[in-house]
Short mmCIF file of C-alpha atoms in Angstrom, two decimals:
data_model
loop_
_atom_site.label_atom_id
_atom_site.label_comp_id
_atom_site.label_asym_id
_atom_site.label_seq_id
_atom_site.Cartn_x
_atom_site.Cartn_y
_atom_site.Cartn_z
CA UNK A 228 87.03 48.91 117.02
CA UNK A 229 83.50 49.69 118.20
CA UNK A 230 84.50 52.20 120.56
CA UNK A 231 86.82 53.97 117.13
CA UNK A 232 83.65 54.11 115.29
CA UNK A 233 81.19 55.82 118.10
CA UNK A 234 84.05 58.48 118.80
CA UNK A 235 84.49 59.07 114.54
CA UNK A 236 81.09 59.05 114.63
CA UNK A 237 80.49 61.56 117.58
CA UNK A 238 83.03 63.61 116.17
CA UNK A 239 81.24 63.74 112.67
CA UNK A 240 78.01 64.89 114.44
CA UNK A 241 79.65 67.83 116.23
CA UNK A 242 81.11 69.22 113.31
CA UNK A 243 77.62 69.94 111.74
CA UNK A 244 75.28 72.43 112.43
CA UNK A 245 72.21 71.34 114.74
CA UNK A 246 70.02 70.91 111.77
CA UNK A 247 67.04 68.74 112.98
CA UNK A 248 64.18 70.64 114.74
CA UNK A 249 66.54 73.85 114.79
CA UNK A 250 64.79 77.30 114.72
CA UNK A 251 65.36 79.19 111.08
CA UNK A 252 67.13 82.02 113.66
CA UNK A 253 69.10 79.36 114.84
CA UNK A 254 70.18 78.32 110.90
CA UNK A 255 70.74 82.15 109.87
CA UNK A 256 73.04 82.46 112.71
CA UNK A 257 75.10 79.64 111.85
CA UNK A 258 75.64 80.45 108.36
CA UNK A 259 78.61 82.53 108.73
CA UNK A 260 81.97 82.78 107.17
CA UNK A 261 83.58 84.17 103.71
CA UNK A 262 82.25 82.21 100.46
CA UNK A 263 83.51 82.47 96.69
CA UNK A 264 80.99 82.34 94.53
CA UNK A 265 80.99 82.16 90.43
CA UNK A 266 77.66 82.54 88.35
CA UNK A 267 75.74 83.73 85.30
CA UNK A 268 72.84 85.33 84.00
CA UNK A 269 71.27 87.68 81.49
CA UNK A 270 69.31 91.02 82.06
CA UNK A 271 66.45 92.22 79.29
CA UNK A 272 66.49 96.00 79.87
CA UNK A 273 64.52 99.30 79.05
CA UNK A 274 64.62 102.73 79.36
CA UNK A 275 61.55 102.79 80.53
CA UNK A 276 59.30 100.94 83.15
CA UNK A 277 56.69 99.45 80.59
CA UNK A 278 57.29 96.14 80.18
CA UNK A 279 54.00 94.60 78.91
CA UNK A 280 52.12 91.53 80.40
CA UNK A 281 54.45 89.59 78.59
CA UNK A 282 57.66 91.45 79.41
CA UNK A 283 58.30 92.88 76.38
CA UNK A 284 60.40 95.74 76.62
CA UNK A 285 59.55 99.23 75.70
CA UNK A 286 61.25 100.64 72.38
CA UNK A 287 65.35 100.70 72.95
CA UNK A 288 65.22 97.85 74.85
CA UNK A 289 68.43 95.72 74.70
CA UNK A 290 69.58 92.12 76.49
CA UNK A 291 72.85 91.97 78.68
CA UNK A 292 74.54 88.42 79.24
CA UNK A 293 77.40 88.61 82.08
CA UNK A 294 79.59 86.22 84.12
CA UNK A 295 80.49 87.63 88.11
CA UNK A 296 83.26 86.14 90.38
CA UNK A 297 83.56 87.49 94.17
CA UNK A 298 83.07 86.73 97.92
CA UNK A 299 79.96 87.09 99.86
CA UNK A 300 80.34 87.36 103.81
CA UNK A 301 77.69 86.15 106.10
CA UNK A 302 78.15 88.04 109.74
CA UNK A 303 75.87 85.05 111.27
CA UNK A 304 73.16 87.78 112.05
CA UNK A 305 71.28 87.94 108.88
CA UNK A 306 73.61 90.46 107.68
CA UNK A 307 76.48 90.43 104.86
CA UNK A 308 78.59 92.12 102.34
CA UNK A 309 79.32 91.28 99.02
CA UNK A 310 82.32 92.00 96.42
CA UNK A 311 82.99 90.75 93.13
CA UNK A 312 83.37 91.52 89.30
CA UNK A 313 81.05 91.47 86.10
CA UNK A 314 82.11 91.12 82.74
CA UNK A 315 79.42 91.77 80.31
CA UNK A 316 78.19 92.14 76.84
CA UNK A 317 75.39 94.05 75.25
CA UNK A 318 73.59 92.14 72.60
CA UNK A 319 71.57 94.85 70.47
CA UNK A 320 68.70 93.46 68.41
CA UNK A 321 66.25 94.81 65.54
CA UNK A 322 65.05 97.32 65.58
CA UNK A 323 68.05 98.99 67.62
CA UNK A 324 70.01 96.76 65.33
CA UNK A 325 68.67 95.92 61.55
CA UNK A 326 72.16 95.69 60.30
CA UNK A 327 73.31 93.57 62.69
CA UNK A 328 76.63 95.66 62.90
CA UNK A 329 75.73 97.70 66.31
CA UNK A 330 76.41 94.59 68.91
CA UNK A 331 78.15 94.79 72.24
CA UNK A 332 79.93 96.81 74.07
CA UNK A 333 82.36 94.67 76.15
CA UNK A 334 82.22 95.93 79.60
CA UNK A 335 83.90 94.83 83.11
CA UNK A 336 83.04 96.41 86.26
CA UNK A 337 83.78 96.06 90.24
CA UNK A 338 80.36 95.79 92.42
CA UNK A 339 79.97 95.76 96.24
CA UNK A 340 76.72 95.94 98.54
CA UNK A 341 75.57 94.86 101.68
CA UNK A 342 72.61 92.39 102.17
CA UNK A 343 70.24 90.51 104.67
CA UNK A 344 69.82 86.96 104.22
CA UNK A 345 67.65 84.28 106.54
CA UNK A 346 67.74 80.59 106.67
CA UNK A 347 64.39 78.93 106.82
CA UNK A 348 64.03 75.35 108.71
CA UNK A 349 64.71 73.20 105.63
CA UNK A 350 67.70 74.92 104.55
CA UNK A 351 66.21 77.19 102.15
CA UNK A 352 68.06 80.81 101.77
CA UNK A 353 66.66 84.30 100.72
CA UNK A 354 69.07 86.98 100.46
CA UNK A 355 68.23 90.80 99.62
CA UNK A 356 70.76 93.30 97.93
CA UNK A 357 71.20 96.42 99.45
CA UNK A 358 71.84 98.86 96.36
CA UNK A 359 74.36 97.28 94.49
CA UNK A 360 77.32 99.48 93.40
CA UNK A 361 79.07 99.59 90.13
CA UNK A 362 81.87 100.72 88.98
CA UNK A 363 83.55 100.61 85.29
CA UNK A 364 87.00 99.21 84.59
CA UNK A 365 87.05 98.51 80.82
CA UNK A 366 84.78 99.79 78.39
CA UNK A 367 82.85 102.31 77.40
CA UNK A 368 82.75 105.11 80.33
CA UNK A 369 84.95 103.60 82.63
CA UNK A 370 85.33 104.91 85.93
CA UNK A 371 81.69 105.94 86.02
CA UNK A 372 79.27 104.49 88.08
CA UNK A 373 75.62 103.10 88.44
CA UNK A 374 73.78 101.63 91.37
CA UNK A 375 71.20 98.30 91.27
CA UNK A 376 68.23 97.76 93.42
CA UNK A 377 65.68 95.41 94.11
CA UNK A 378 68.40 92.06 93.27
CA UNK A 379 67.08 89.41 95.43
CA UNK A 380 67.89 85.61 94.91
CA UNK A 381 66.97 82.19 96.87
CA UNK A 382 68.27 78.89 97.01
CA UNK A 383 69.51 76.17 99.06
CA UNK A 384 71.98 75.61 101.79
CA UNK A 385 73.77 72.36 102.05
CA UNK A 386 73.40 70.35 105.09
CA UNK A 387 77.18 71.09 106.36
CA UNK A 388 76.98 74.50 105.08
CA UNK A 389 79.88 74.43 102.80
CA UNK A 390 78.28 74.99 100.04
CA UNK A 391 74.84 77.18 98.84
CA UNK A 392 73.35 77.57 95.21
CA UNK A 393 71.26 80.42 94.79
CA UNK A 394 69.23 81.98 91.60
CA UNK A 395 66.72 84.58 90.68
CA UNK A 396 63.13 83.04 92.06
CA UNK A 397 61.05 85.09 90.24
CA UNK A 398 60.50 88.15 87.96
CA UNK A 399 61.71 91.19 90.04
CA UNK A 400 61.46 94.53 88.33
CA UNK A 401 65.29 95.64 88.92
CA UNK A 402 66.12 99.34 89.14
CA UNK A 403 69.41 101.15 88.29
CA UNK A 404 69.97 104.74 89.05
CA UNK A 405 73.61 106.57 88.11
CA UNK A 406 74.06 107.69 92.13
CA UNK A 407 73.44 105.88 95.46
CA UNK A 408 71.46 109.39 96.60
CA UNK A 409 69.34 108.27 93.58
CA UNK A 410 68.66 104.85 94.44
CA UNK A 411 67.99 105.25 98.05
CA UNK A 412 65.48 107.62 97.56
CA UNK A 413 63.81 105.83 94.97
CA UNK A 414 64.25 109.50 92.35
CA UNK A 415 65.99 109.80 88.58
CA UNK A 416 65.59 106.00 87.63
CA UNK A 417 68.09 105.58 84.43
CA UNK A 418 67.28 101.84 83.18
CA UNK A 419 64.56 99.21 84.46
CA UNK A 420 65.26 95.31 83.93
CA UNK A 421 64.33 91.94 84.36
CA UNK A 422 66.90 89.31 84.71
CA UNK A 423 67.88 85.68 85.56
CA UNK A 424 70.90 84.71 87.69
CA UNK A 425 72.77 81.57 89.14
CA UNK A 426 75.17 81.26 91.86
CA UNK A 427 77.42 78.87 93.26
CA UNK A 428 78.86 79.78 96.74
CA UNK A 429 81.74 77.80 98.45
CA UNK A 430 82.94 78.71 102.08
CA UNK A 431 86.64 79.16 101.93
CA UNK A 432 87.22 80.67 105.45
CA UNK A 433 85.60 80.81 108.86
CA UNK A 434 81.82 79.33 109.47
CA UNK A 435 82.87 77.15 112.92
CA UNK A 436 85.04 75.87 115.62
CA UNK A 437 87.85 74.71 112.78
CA UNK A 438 88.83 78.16 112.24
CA UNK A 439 89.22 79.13 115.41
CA UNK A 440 92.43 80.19 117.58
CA UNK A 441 94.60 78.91 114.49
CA UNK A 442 95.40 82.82 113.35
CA UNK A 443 93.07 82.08 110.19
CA UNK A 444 93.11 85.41 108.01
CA UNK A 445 90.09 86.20 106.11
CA UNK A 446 89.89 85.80 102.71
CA UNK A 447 90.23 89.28 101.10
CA UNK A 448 88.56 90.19 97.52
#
């Protein structure tokens, strides 16, 4: 019976990642593998870039509440890509809105971007956007697109890396331009923003020895 337990028990151990004392290099590179991922969160947006001390937009400022559903891939080198879709809904108040007849639209759109991401020594996770690409499927304009920079969000991996939570650590001034030309070279800004965001990530595919020589097919979005 002893000798059951220590080999369950040995077993256990190798499953997990080499947590204890490991470098944060050593943690990025483990986290690796295809992860679904469901969240929330709410964007207060302006034309323009003044948002006061308090962040208070400038005039024609509106809010934007939105689900997303996708898969984020970690490579196991600090890099990743990222799919999903946004449903959203404009919420248009005074003085944009004094008859309180002028709310929404509805929208849904497809996004993709690649990102970097590191693992820090207590499990901790940062992960950077590269410009975020959008395009519409339902509502107003669809088929057009608009491209989202500066989306950054931290959070916590857990100890068997199965599953991370993430969320927006701070107040990052957001950016979206109407072309990726645009947004990488920083020109022709169309809307600035502030927002809050939560994440829930659950690996569904690869991430270790389990899914290996078993003809395991990645998860596609």
């Amino acid at each position: 019976m002893k000798r059951l337990v220590s080999i369950t028990t040995l077993s256990l151990a190798l499953s997990l990642p080499a947590v204890a004392g490991a470098a944060p290099n050593d943690l990025t590179r483990a986290l690796r593998g295809d992860y679904a991922f469901s969240g929330d969160g709410a964007c207060l947006v302006s034309p323009l870039p003044g948002f006061n001390i308090n962040f208070r937009t400038s005039t024609g400022g509106v809010i934007r509440s939105f689900s997303v559903h996708g898969v984020r891939r970690f490579n196991g080198d600090g890099t990743g890509t990222v799919s999903g879709r946004s449903v959203l809904i404009g919420h248009n108040g005074p003085p944009a809105n004094p008859s309180g007849t002028n709310l929404g639209p509805y929208l849904a759109d497809n996004f993709s971007a690649n990102f970097t991401y590191t693992v820090a020594s207590d499990q901790t996770i940062h992960i950077e956007n590269g410009p975020l690409t959008h395009t519409r499927i339902e509502g107003p304009n669809v088929g057009s697109t608009n491209v989202i920079t500066g989306i950054k969000i931290e959070g916590h991996v857990s100890q068997d890396f199965k599953t991370i939570v993430v969320a927006t650590p701070n107040s990052v001034l957001e950016t979206e331009y109407n072309t990726l030309a645009d947004a990488l070279s920083g020109q022709n800004a169309a809307e600035y923003r502030h927002c809050h965001r939560s994440r829930t990530l659950i690996r569904i595919s690869g991430g270790g020895d389990e899914d290996r020589g078993r003809g395991h097919t990645r998860f596609p979005f």
